[in-house]
Amino acid sequence: MPRTLPTSIEHDLAFEANRDHWLNELRVIEAQRRKIAEGGGARAAEKQKAKGKMLARERIAALIDEGTEFLELGTFAAWGMYEEWGGAPAAGTLAGLGRISGRECVIVANDATVKAGAWFPMTCKKVLRAQEIALENRLPIVYLVDSAGVFLPMQDEIFPDRDHFGRAFYYNARLSAEGIYQIAAIMGSCVAGGAYLPIMSDEALIVEGNGTIFLAGAHLVRAAIGEQIDNQALGGAEVQVDISGVVDDRFPDDASAIEHIRARIGELARPRLAPFDRIDPREPAGDPEELLGILPVDRTRPYDTYQLLGRLLDGSEFTEYKATYGRTLICGTGRIHGWAVGIVANQRLIVHRRRGLEPGEREMQIGGVIYSDAADKGARFVELMNQKGIPLLFLQDVTGFMVGSKSEREGIIKDGAKLVNVVANSVVPKITVFVGNSYGAGNYAMCGRAYGARFYYAWPSASISVMGGEQASRTLLAIQLKNRGEDVSEEEKAELLAEIQARYRAAMDPRYAAARLWVDEIIDPRRTREVVARSIEAAAHQPEIPPFRQGVLQT
């Protein structure tokens, strides 16, 4: 039977200090989002407008249904990167989920205000991630193309490898073969290898006057074969629609091309959805606003994960699995906006266990650490959710697996491997939210980026690293001091440690992870329910759940 989770909490000094800190952090993040949304800046935007073009965000706003929200993904892609080239806000490309004529779709739109929409290495990674989301969730995908192609100064980091530029066309082919609809609108430049992306889509449109598509532009044609021609005569709308037939239709402006896309999406056959259970949603009994006060600023301090769940689950109701066993990992079922979900969450409170101890004797366990019993419980629970066809939500705040002679003798490696195995082989949709720490193999066991979740989100409190900052910094310091092979003064040691800690802190910031697309988006904790529900709805477009299989497990 479900139980109602605790939601009563004292708004003491610590609570208020936590809330004030995270509110301020969210204000900073939102200010940074607004700056990213400016793309290449006002001057570049005016140049676009002067050509009669809509800006990338304006195109998306016109494309999605009125009154709906574009769930942007990868906003912080390339954050703090490519500074020697002036930066690449949002990696020069917008991507996310948008409802078009009532259908959930993936949308990819080049931002031509950023280096003429050129592809940086992170642009490529972001487009591939969007195509992966479309493929895994069987969502139609719309490309709004306006790109100068590969950013040539970095061509060696984007052109030849497996997950580089050519992989986008591989996904084009795979999506089409799977019957997942793709439509592209050429609204500006589309050149060289990039020309394959719209033409390998199921339908391609072009905007007259601004849209051009060719394998080589006028300058290269002149250099290669001596032919004198301008870009419109070479590959403009009339040439590629009326003469070559490469593109299907041409339109006088962005707005009319977008309206045509909306009509095409509206004609699609309605998909058969996965049979994930959903009932009428209910609000949590606990106020989601209080999430900001519960989360401690000091990421080493414990808090009660049940208090978080009480503000995330419908009615604050939770049916726990093995509640008195493996208590550093909380497993159980609840609902989010009516959707049934299986929860796997790290418990940060210090708990006790009694297995193998004398009656009345208690042993302390460290919160946020996965012990053998917790790993065993988690593996069984993930198997159970696959058996029952219930999507999984991982809430990560993990410092790793327990170490030491006692844990080794209990078989921590074997039990940890069991959990990693079933998470890797899970076939129901997985969604991961990085709530706090995500260290070492704990990241893997709790469905980190390498483990195939449909969506990854991070709270501003998230911290992803091979180990905690203090431990890592002191380990690196010891290695550097050993390599120097000479006496180092205490003052020099302190300076070196401070430098290492500063670098490590920067790398543990959630924006660092988001810049590299280790997470899809940084979200406001108070919006978690809405974002998770939207993600499950997108994942439900997978009509059938394949059979759950796993390899050899040591027991």
XYZ file of C-alpha atoms in Angstrom:
555
model
C 0.000 0.000 0.000
C 1.245 3.524 -0.723
C 2.149 5.641 2.250
C 2.039 9.404 2.467
C 5.550 10.795 2.701
C 6.636 13.353 5.301
C 6.105 16.912 4.149
C 6.238 18.874 7.386
C 9.534 20.727 7.691
C 10.732 23.552 9.877
C 11.633 26.769 8.080
C 14.589 27.362 10.356
C 17.717 29.404 9.710
C 19.391 26.577 7.759
C 16.283 26.136 5.578
C 16.112 29.858 4.783
C 19.861 30.026 4.062
C 19.578 27.088 1.650
C 16.582 28.612 -0.109
C 18.223 32.028 -0.464
C 21.372 30.448 -1.893
C 19.577 28.376 -4.523
C 17.210 31.206 -5.454
C 20.235 33.366 -6.124
C 21.932 30.582 -8.070
C 18.796 30.168 -10.191
C 18.742 33.921 -10.866
C 22.332 33.718 -12.098
C 21.528 30.739 -14.328
C 18.476 32.485 -15.799
C 20.553 35.619 -16.517
C 23.070 33.399 -18.294
C 20.258 31.779 -20.286
C 19.085 35.202 -21.428
C 22.610 36.043 -22.535
C 22.872 32.755 -24.435
C 19.520 33.518 -26.101
C 21.082 36.627 -27.639
C 23.160 34.325 -29.821
C 25.742 36.243 -31.792
C 24.446 39.575 -30.520
C 22.256 42.461 -31.661
C 24.377 43.390 -34.677
C 24.280 39.862 -36.099
C 20.530 39.694 -35.425
C 19.951 42.928 -37.342
C 21.804 41.508 -40.333
C 19.443 38.529 -40.300
C 16.413 40.784 -40.092
C 17.695 42.952 -42.954
C 17.604 39.867 -45.183
C 13.970 39.254 -44.280
C 14.832 36.310 -42.065
C 13.286 35.354 -38.742
C 15.736 34.589 -35.941
C 16.104 30.948 -34.865
C 14.059 31.395 -31.690
C 11.368 33.290 -33.608
C 11.151 30.423 -36.086
C 10.636 27.904 -33.285
C 8.048 30.116 -31.569
C 6.085 30.299 -34.845
C 6.423 26.560 -35.424
C 5.095 25.208 -32.111
C 1.445 25.281 -31.091
C 0.205 28.491 -29.505
C 0.135 28.316 -25.713
C 2.663 25.457 -25.537
C 6.257 25.563 -24.343
C 9.434 24.671 -26.203
C 11.397 22.405 -23.844
C 14.871 23.522 -24.809
C 17.703 21.036 -24.407
C 21.403 21.794 -24.524
C 21.024 25.499 -23.715
C 24.467 25.534 -22.081
C 26.157 23.491 -24.825
C 29.672 24.873 -25.449
C 29.386 27.156 -22.384
C 32.835 28.619 -21.746
C 34.289 26.839 -24.781
C 35.778 28.156 -28.043
C 36.627 31.479 -26.418
C 39.566 31.944 -28.797
C 36.985 32.163 -31.595
C 34.618 34.444 -29.692
C 32.549 31.613 -28.195
C 29.566 29.718 -29.569
C 26.414 30.370 -27.479
C 24.269 27.222 -27.310
C 26.811 25.724 -29.759
C 25.171 27.834 -32.483
C 22.140 25.533 -32.663
C 18.839 25.277 -30.779
C 17.337 21.878 -29.983
C 14.484 20.536 -27.904
C 10.931 19.227 -27.726
C 8.022 21.177 -29.176
C 4.367 20.401 -29.914
C 3.471 20.964 -33.556
C -0.146 20.466 -34.643
C -0.694 18.507 -31.454
C 2.304 16.197 -31.999
C 5.421 16.100 -29.817
C 8.421 16.647 -32.076
C 12.152 17.169 -31.853
C 13.205 20.519 -33.313
C 16.728 21.474 -34.439
C 17.366 25.037 -35.642
C 20.695 26.586 -36.657
C 21.336 30.030 -35.186
C 22.875 31.940 -38.078
C 23.806 34.841 -35.779
C 26.568 32.603 -34.345
C 29.367 32.337 -36.925
C 26.762 32.075 -39.721
C 25.412 28.899 -38.125
C 28.720 27.051 -38.584
C 29.151 23.685 -36.889
C 31.620 23.506 -33.984
C 32.472 20.117 -32.435
C 29.804 20.663 -29.749
C 27.277 21.654 -32.435
C 27.769 18.239 -33.947
C 27.360 16.522 -30.578
C 24.187 18.516 -29.908
C 22.585 17.688 -33.273
C 23.464 14.011 -32.855
C 21.910 14.043 -29.377
C 18.700 15.535 -30.803
C 18.583 12.856 -33.505
C 19.237 10.183 -30.873
C 16.271 11.447 -28.839
C 14.075 11.326 -31.951
C 15.234 7.804 -32.784
C 14.892 6.350 -29.263
C 11.484 7.916 -28.637
C 10.181 7.658 -32.224
C 9.427 11.368 -32.458
C 9.166 13.309 -35.737
C 12.086 15.685 -36.204
C 12.127 19.109 -37.853
C 15.343 20.736 -39.087
C 15.369 24.512 -39.651
C 18.562 24.806 -41.679
C 20.622 27.988 -41.879
C 24.290 27.047 -41.677
C 27.604 27.821 -43.330
C 28.736 24.236 -42.665
C 31.749 23.036 -40.697
C 33.742 25.667 -38.767
C 36.906 25.202 -40.823
C 39.518 26.169 -38.187
C 38.345 23.133 -36.181
C 37.590 20.771 -39.062
C 39.869 18.023 -37.700
C 37.700 17.838 -34.548
C 34.395 17.580 -36.388
C 34.869 15.910 -39.760
C 36.258 12.373 -39.834
C 35.470 10.410 -36.648
C 32.591 8.080 -35.810
C 30.514 10.632 -33.890
C 31.465 13.625 -36.012
C 29.641 15.460 -38.806
C 28.934 12.425 -40.990
C 27.065 10.700 -38.171
C 24.191 13.178 -38.652
C 23.539 11.742 -42.117
C 23.832 8.224 -40.728
C 21.044 9.117 -38.293
C 19.089 10.665 -41.191
C 19.147 7.288 -42.897
C 18.347 5.328 -39.742
C 15.417 7.567 -38.787
C 13.892 7.308 -42.254
C 14.360 3.533 -42.338
C 12.575 3.285 -38.980
C 9.606 5.227 -40.370
C 10.301 8.263 -38.157
C 9.299 11.344 -40.113
C 11.880 14.049 -40.867
C 11.206 17.365 -42.579
C 13.732 20.119 -43.266
C 13.339 23.754 -44.277
C 16.357 25.409 -45.928
C 16.041 28.990 -44.698
C 19.547 30.206 -45.414
C 22.841 28.685 -46.421
C 23.169 24.904 -46.688
C 26.522 23.978 -48.128
C 28.946 21.102 -48.786
C 28.357 17.942 -46.712
C 25.678 19.774 -44.762
C 23.512 19.634 -47.889
C 22.863 15.966 -47.220
C 20.975 16.605 -43.956
C 17.848 18.193 -45.519
C 17.975 16.063 -48.654
C 18.220 12.829 -46.639
C 15.119 13.961 -44.722
C 11.767 12.662 -45.933
C 10.714 16.096 -47.192
C 12.685 19.274 -47.870
C 11.501 22.854 -48.380
C 13.409 26.005 -49.308
C 12.797 29.729 -48.802
C 13.144 31.876 -51.912
C 15.815 34.571 -51.905
C 17.602 33.360 -48.768
C 17.748 29.595 -49.071
C 20.617 28.049 -51.033
C 21.840 24.463 -51.190
C 24.880 23.159 -53.053
C 27.949 21.007 -52.573
C 30.252 23.959 -53.286
C 29.520 27.682 -53.153
C 30.278 30.240 -55.841
C 33.786 31.039 -54.561
C 34.849 27.387 -54.482
C 33.279 26.692 -57.886
C 35.255 29.573 -59.369
C 38.474 28.343 -57.734
C 37.888 24.705 -58.722
C 36.626 24.927 -62.298
C 36.742 28.626 -63.199
C 32.949 28.990 -63.550
C 31.600 32.478 -62.735
C 28.204 32.233 -61.016
C 26.412 33.610 -57.945
C 24.964 31.488 -55.134
C 21.296 31.897 -56.098
C 21.947 30.918 -59.712
C 24.047 28.018 -58.473
C 21.689 26.540 -55.877
C 18.797 28.859 -55.052
C 15.131 27.914 -54.677
C 14.199 28.054 -58.357
C 17.208 25.986 -59.427
C 16.802 23.269 -56.791
C 12.995 22.998 -56.980
C 12.083 23.780 -60.588
C 15.170 22.508 -62.436
C 17.076 19.896 -60.404
C 14.112 18.683 -58.344
C 16.469 18.200 -55.392
C 14.104 20.121 -53.054
C 10.365 19.421 -52.921
C 8.754 22.863 -52.509
C 9.690 26.543 -52.357
C 8.078 29.310 -50.309
C 8.343 33.096 -50.409
C 9.354 33.567 -46.754
C 10.084 31.866 -43.452
C 6.532 32.198 -42.156
C 4.930 30.385 -45.086
C 7.535 27.592 -44.955
C 6.855 27.147 -41.232
C 3.109 27.015 -41.799
C 3.678 24.298 -44.407
C 5.700 22.263 -41.885
C 2.857 22.577 -39.386
C 0.424 21.280 -42.002
C 2.685 18.346 -42.884
C 3.106 17.331 -39.237
C -0.638 17.613 -38.750
C -1.219 15.036 -41.517
C 0.877 12.324 -39.900
C -0.792 9.108 -38.786
C -1.350 9.055 -35.049
C 1.152 6.734 -33.368
C 0.329 3.775 -31.166
C 1.647 4.674 -27.719
C 3.375 2.509 -25.130
C 1.060 1.111 -22.468
C 2.585 3.018 -19.548
C -0.024 3.488 -16.867
C -1.442 6.977 -16.299
C -4.314 8.271 -14.199
C -5.568 11.749 -13.370
C -2.712 13.783 -11.874
C -2.691 15.208 -8.366
C -0.500 17.868 -6.813
C 1.962 16.771 -4.110
C 0.930 17.367 -0.508
C 4.320 19.051 -0.023
C 5.041 22.389 -1.664
C 7.669 22.061 -4.477
C 8.873 25.543 -3.517
C 10.320 23.958 -0.365
C 12.752 21.858 -2.406
C 15.136 24.816 -2.428
C 15.179 24.963 1.371
C 15.703 21.227 1.820
C 18.795 21.007 -0.384
C 21.883 21.942 1.650
C 24.422 24.332 0.156
C 27.244 22.226 1.599
C 27.049 19.095 -0.520
C 28.621 17.000 2.264
C 25.685 17.629 4.622
C 22.875 15.057 4.858
C 19.186 15.646 4.160
C 16.158 13.371 3.989
C 15.449 12.202 0.430
C 11.905 11.270 1.479
C 11.322 15.028 1.928
C 12.284 15.553 -1.740
C 9.980 12.756 -2.883
C 7.137 14.265 -0.866
C 7.369 17.324 -3.110
C 7.787 15.462 -6.403
C 5.197 12.665 -6.306
C 1.441 12.978 -6.836
C -0.304 13.222 -3.486
C 3.126 12.697 -1.873
C 2.282 8.984 -1.995
C 4.984 6.339 -2.316
C 4.951 2.544 -2.242
C 8.394 1.575 -1.032
C 10.267 -1.589 -1.983
C 12.311 -3.325 0.759
C 12.031 -0.273 3.004
C 14.090 -1.725 5.858
C 16.854 -3.259 3.706
C 19.705 -1.514 1.871
C 18.542 1.814 3.258
C 21.110 4.070 1.546
C 19.140 3.431 -1.651
C 15.421 4.249 -1.732
C 13.378 2.244 -4.246
C 9.637 2.289 -4.837
C 6.774 3.411 -7.027
C 4.726 6.582 -7.202
C 3.209 8.896 -9.790
C 4.282 12.113 -11.470
C 1.492 14.021 -13.246
C -0.442 10.748 -13.232
C 2.325 8.640 -14.816
C 3.407 5.559 -12.851
C 7.161 5.737 -12.181
C 9.701 3.590 -10.416
C 11.998 5.677 -8.225
C 15.653 4.843 -7.518
C 17.085 7.520 -5.230
C 20.119 7.834 -3.015
C 19.351 8.511 0.651
C 21.663 11.165 2.089
C 20.576 10.786 5.700
C 22.864 8.687 7.865
C 20.937 5.441 8.413
C 21.410 2.255 10.425
C 21.311 -1.347 9.426
C 20.958 -4.510 11.506
C 21.805 -7.324 9.093
C 24.346 -9.681 10.672
C 24.417 -7.816 13.987
C 23.341 -8.886 17.430
C 19.800 -7.854 18.529
C 19.800 -4.235 19.582
C 23.225 -3.595 18.047
C 23.325 -0.968 15.283
C 25.926 -0.019 12.714
C 26.154 3.441 11.148
C 26.043 3.756 7.379
C 27.210 6.773 5.429
C 24.448 8.557 3.518
C 24.830 8.782 -0.278
C 27.065 5.699 -0.421
C 25.933 2.475 -2.105
C 26.557 -0.569 0.104
C 26.281 -4.211 -0.975
C 22.743 -4.566 0.361
C 21.634 -1.348 -1.394
C 23.151 -2.487 -4.709
C 21.428 -5.855 -4.357
C 18.096 -4.153 -3.640
C 18.498 -1.711 -6.529
C 19.256 -4.485 -9.022
C 16.168 -6.445 -7.964
C 13.996 -3.347 -8.161
C 15.158 -2.375 -11.675
C 14.434 -5.943 -12.813
C 10.968 -5.672 -11.283
C 10.187 -2.386 -13.060
C 11.154 -3.962 -16.381
C 8.926 -6.935 -15.601
C 6.000 -4.594 -14.838
C 6.625 -2.101 -17.664
C 7.077 0.968 -15.449
C 9.433 3.826 -16.476
C 12.340 4.497 -14.123
C 13.371 7.792 -12.561
C 16.862 7.947 -11.051
C 17.537 10.724 -8.546
C 21.315 10.865 -8.184
C 23.104 12.109 -5.098
C 25.777 9.473 -4.745
C 29.365 9.572 -3.558
C 30.140 6.078 -4.851
C 30.255 2.497 -3.607
C 31.461 1.693 -0.107
C 35.157 0.804 0.135
C 37.256 -1.004 2.725
C 37.968 -4.572 3.803
C 34.481 -5.192 5.232
C 32.786 -4.146 1.975
C 35.204 -6.180 -0.136
C 34.451 -9.276 1.955
C 30.723 -8.638 1.525
C 31.228 -8.677 -2.264
C 30.694 -5.012 -3.072
C 32.195 -5.409 -6.562
C 29.870 -8.312 -7.357
C 26.756 -6.517 -6.062
C 27.761 -3.261 -7.759
C 28.311 -5.095 -11.056
C 24.830 -6.617 -10.723
C 23.262 -3.171 -10.432
C 25.286 -1.750 -13.314
C 24.308 -4.753 -15.461
C 20.559 -4.446 -14.980
C 20.626 -0.654 -15.427
C 22.525 -1.094 -18.710
C 20.087 -3.749 -19.966
C 16.896 -2.042 -18.772
C 14.379 -1.615 -21.597
C 11.770 0.639 -19.976
C 12.447 4.367 -20.408
C 14.946 5.756 -17.908
C 15.153 9.400 -16.879
C 17.995 10.651 -14.711
C 18.001 13.768 -12.559
C 21.322 14.782 -11.022
C 20.198 16.199 -7.685
C 23.592 16.513 -6.023
C 26.808 14.501 -6.047
C 27.506 12.038 -8.848
C 30.873 10.460 -8.167
C 32.770 7.529 -9.611
C 31.023 4.246 -10.275
C 27.998 5.588 -8.421
C 27.360 7.679 -11.539
C 27.214 4.488 -13.590
C 25.025 2.475 -11.225
C 22.549 5.366 -10.954
C 22.190 5.605 -14.754
C 24.742 8.260 -15.674
C 25.307 9.515 -19.211
C 26.895 6.272 -20.414
C 23.840 4.175 -19.485
C 21.219 5.132 -22.015
C 18.602 7.170 -20.179
C 16.138 8.867 -22.509
C 16.754 12.250 -20.837
C 19.277 13.685 -18.368
C 18.570 16.743 -16.224
C 20.620 18.484 -13.534
C 19.612 20.701 -10.639
C 21.892 23.680 -9.908
C 23.168 21.627 -6.952
C 24.523 18.854 -9.202
C 28.200 17.945 -9.139
C 29.599 15.287 -11.514
C 33.126 13.977 -10.988
C 35.213 10.845 -10.584
C 35.449 11.654 -6.854
C 34.693 14.454 -4.396
C 36.610 17.683 -4.826
C 38.492 17.523 -1.531
C 39.655 13.927 -2.039
C 40.535 14.508 -5.696
C 42.446 17.721 -4.993
C 44.555 16.138 -2.262
C 45.199 13.061 -4.411
C 46.363 15.233 -7.313
C 48.508 17.285 -4.953
C 50.200 14.148 -3.619
C 50.927 12.953 -7.175
C 52.374 16.307 -8.219
C 54.541 16.564 -5.112
C 55.835 13.033 -5.683
C 56.653 13.809 -9.329
C 58.633 16.900 -8.353
C 60.997 14.794 -6.319
C 62.199 17.736 -4.275
C 61.373 19.582 -1.101
C 58.411 21.921 -1.412
C 57.628 24.568 1.168
C 54.318 24.582 3.015
C 53.462 27.875 1.308
C 54.048 26.362 -2.134
C 51.961 23.325 -1.180
C 49.099 25.592 -0.118
C 49.272 27.579 -3.374
C 49.386 24.413 -5.462
C 46.440 22.912 -3.552
C 44.394 26.108 -3.988
C 45.080 26.078 -7.729
C 44.086 22.420 -8.060
C 40.926 22.960 -5.995
C 39.890 25.948 -8.126
C 40.252 23.906 -11.313
C 38.386 20.984 -9.815
C 35.541 23.167 -8.512
C 35.073 24.656 -11.996
C 34.904 21.180 -13.519
C 32.294 20.081 -10.932
C 29.920 22.967 -11.742
C 26.726 21.722 -13.476
C 27.353 24.229 -16.287
C 30.620 22.449 -17.039
C 28.672 19.192 -17.460
C 25.923 20.899 -19.478
C 28.516 22.552 -21.754
C 29.745 19.085 -22.714
C 26.214 17.611 -22.926
C 26.784 15.184 -20.055
C 23.315 16.443 -19.098
C 20.589 17.606 -21.467
C 19.555 20.637 -19.434
C 19.917 22.372 -16.086
C 16.429 22.729 -14.617
C 14.817 24.564 -11.734
C 14.095 21.875 -9.079
C 10.580 23.304 -8.703
C 9.862 22.374 -12.358
C 11.041 18.779 -12.045
C 7.554 17.272 -12.079
C 6.607 19.096 -15.255
C 9.859 18.258 -17.053
C 9.825 14.587 -16.039
C 6.172 14.205 -17.087
C 6.938 15.759 -20.483
C 9.863 13.363 -20.869
C 7.754 10.286 -20.036
C 5.108 11.466 -22.498
C 7.783 11.746 -25.189
C 9.137 8.287 -24.307
C 5.628 6.814 -24.592
C 5.858 7.169 -28.383
C 7.878 3.958 -28.309
C 4.910 1.662 -29.032
C 6.246 -1.553 -27.530
C 8.598 -2.444 -24.703
C 11.154 -4.969 -25.958
C 11.851 -8.068 -23.855
C 14.194 -7.522 -20.908
C 17.328 -9.648 -21.112
C 20.576 -9.607 -19.199
C 23.826 -11.477 -19.294
C 25.631 -13.411 -16.602
C 25.110 -12.154 -13.051
C 27.157 -13.374 -10.105
C 24.867 -14.122 -7.191
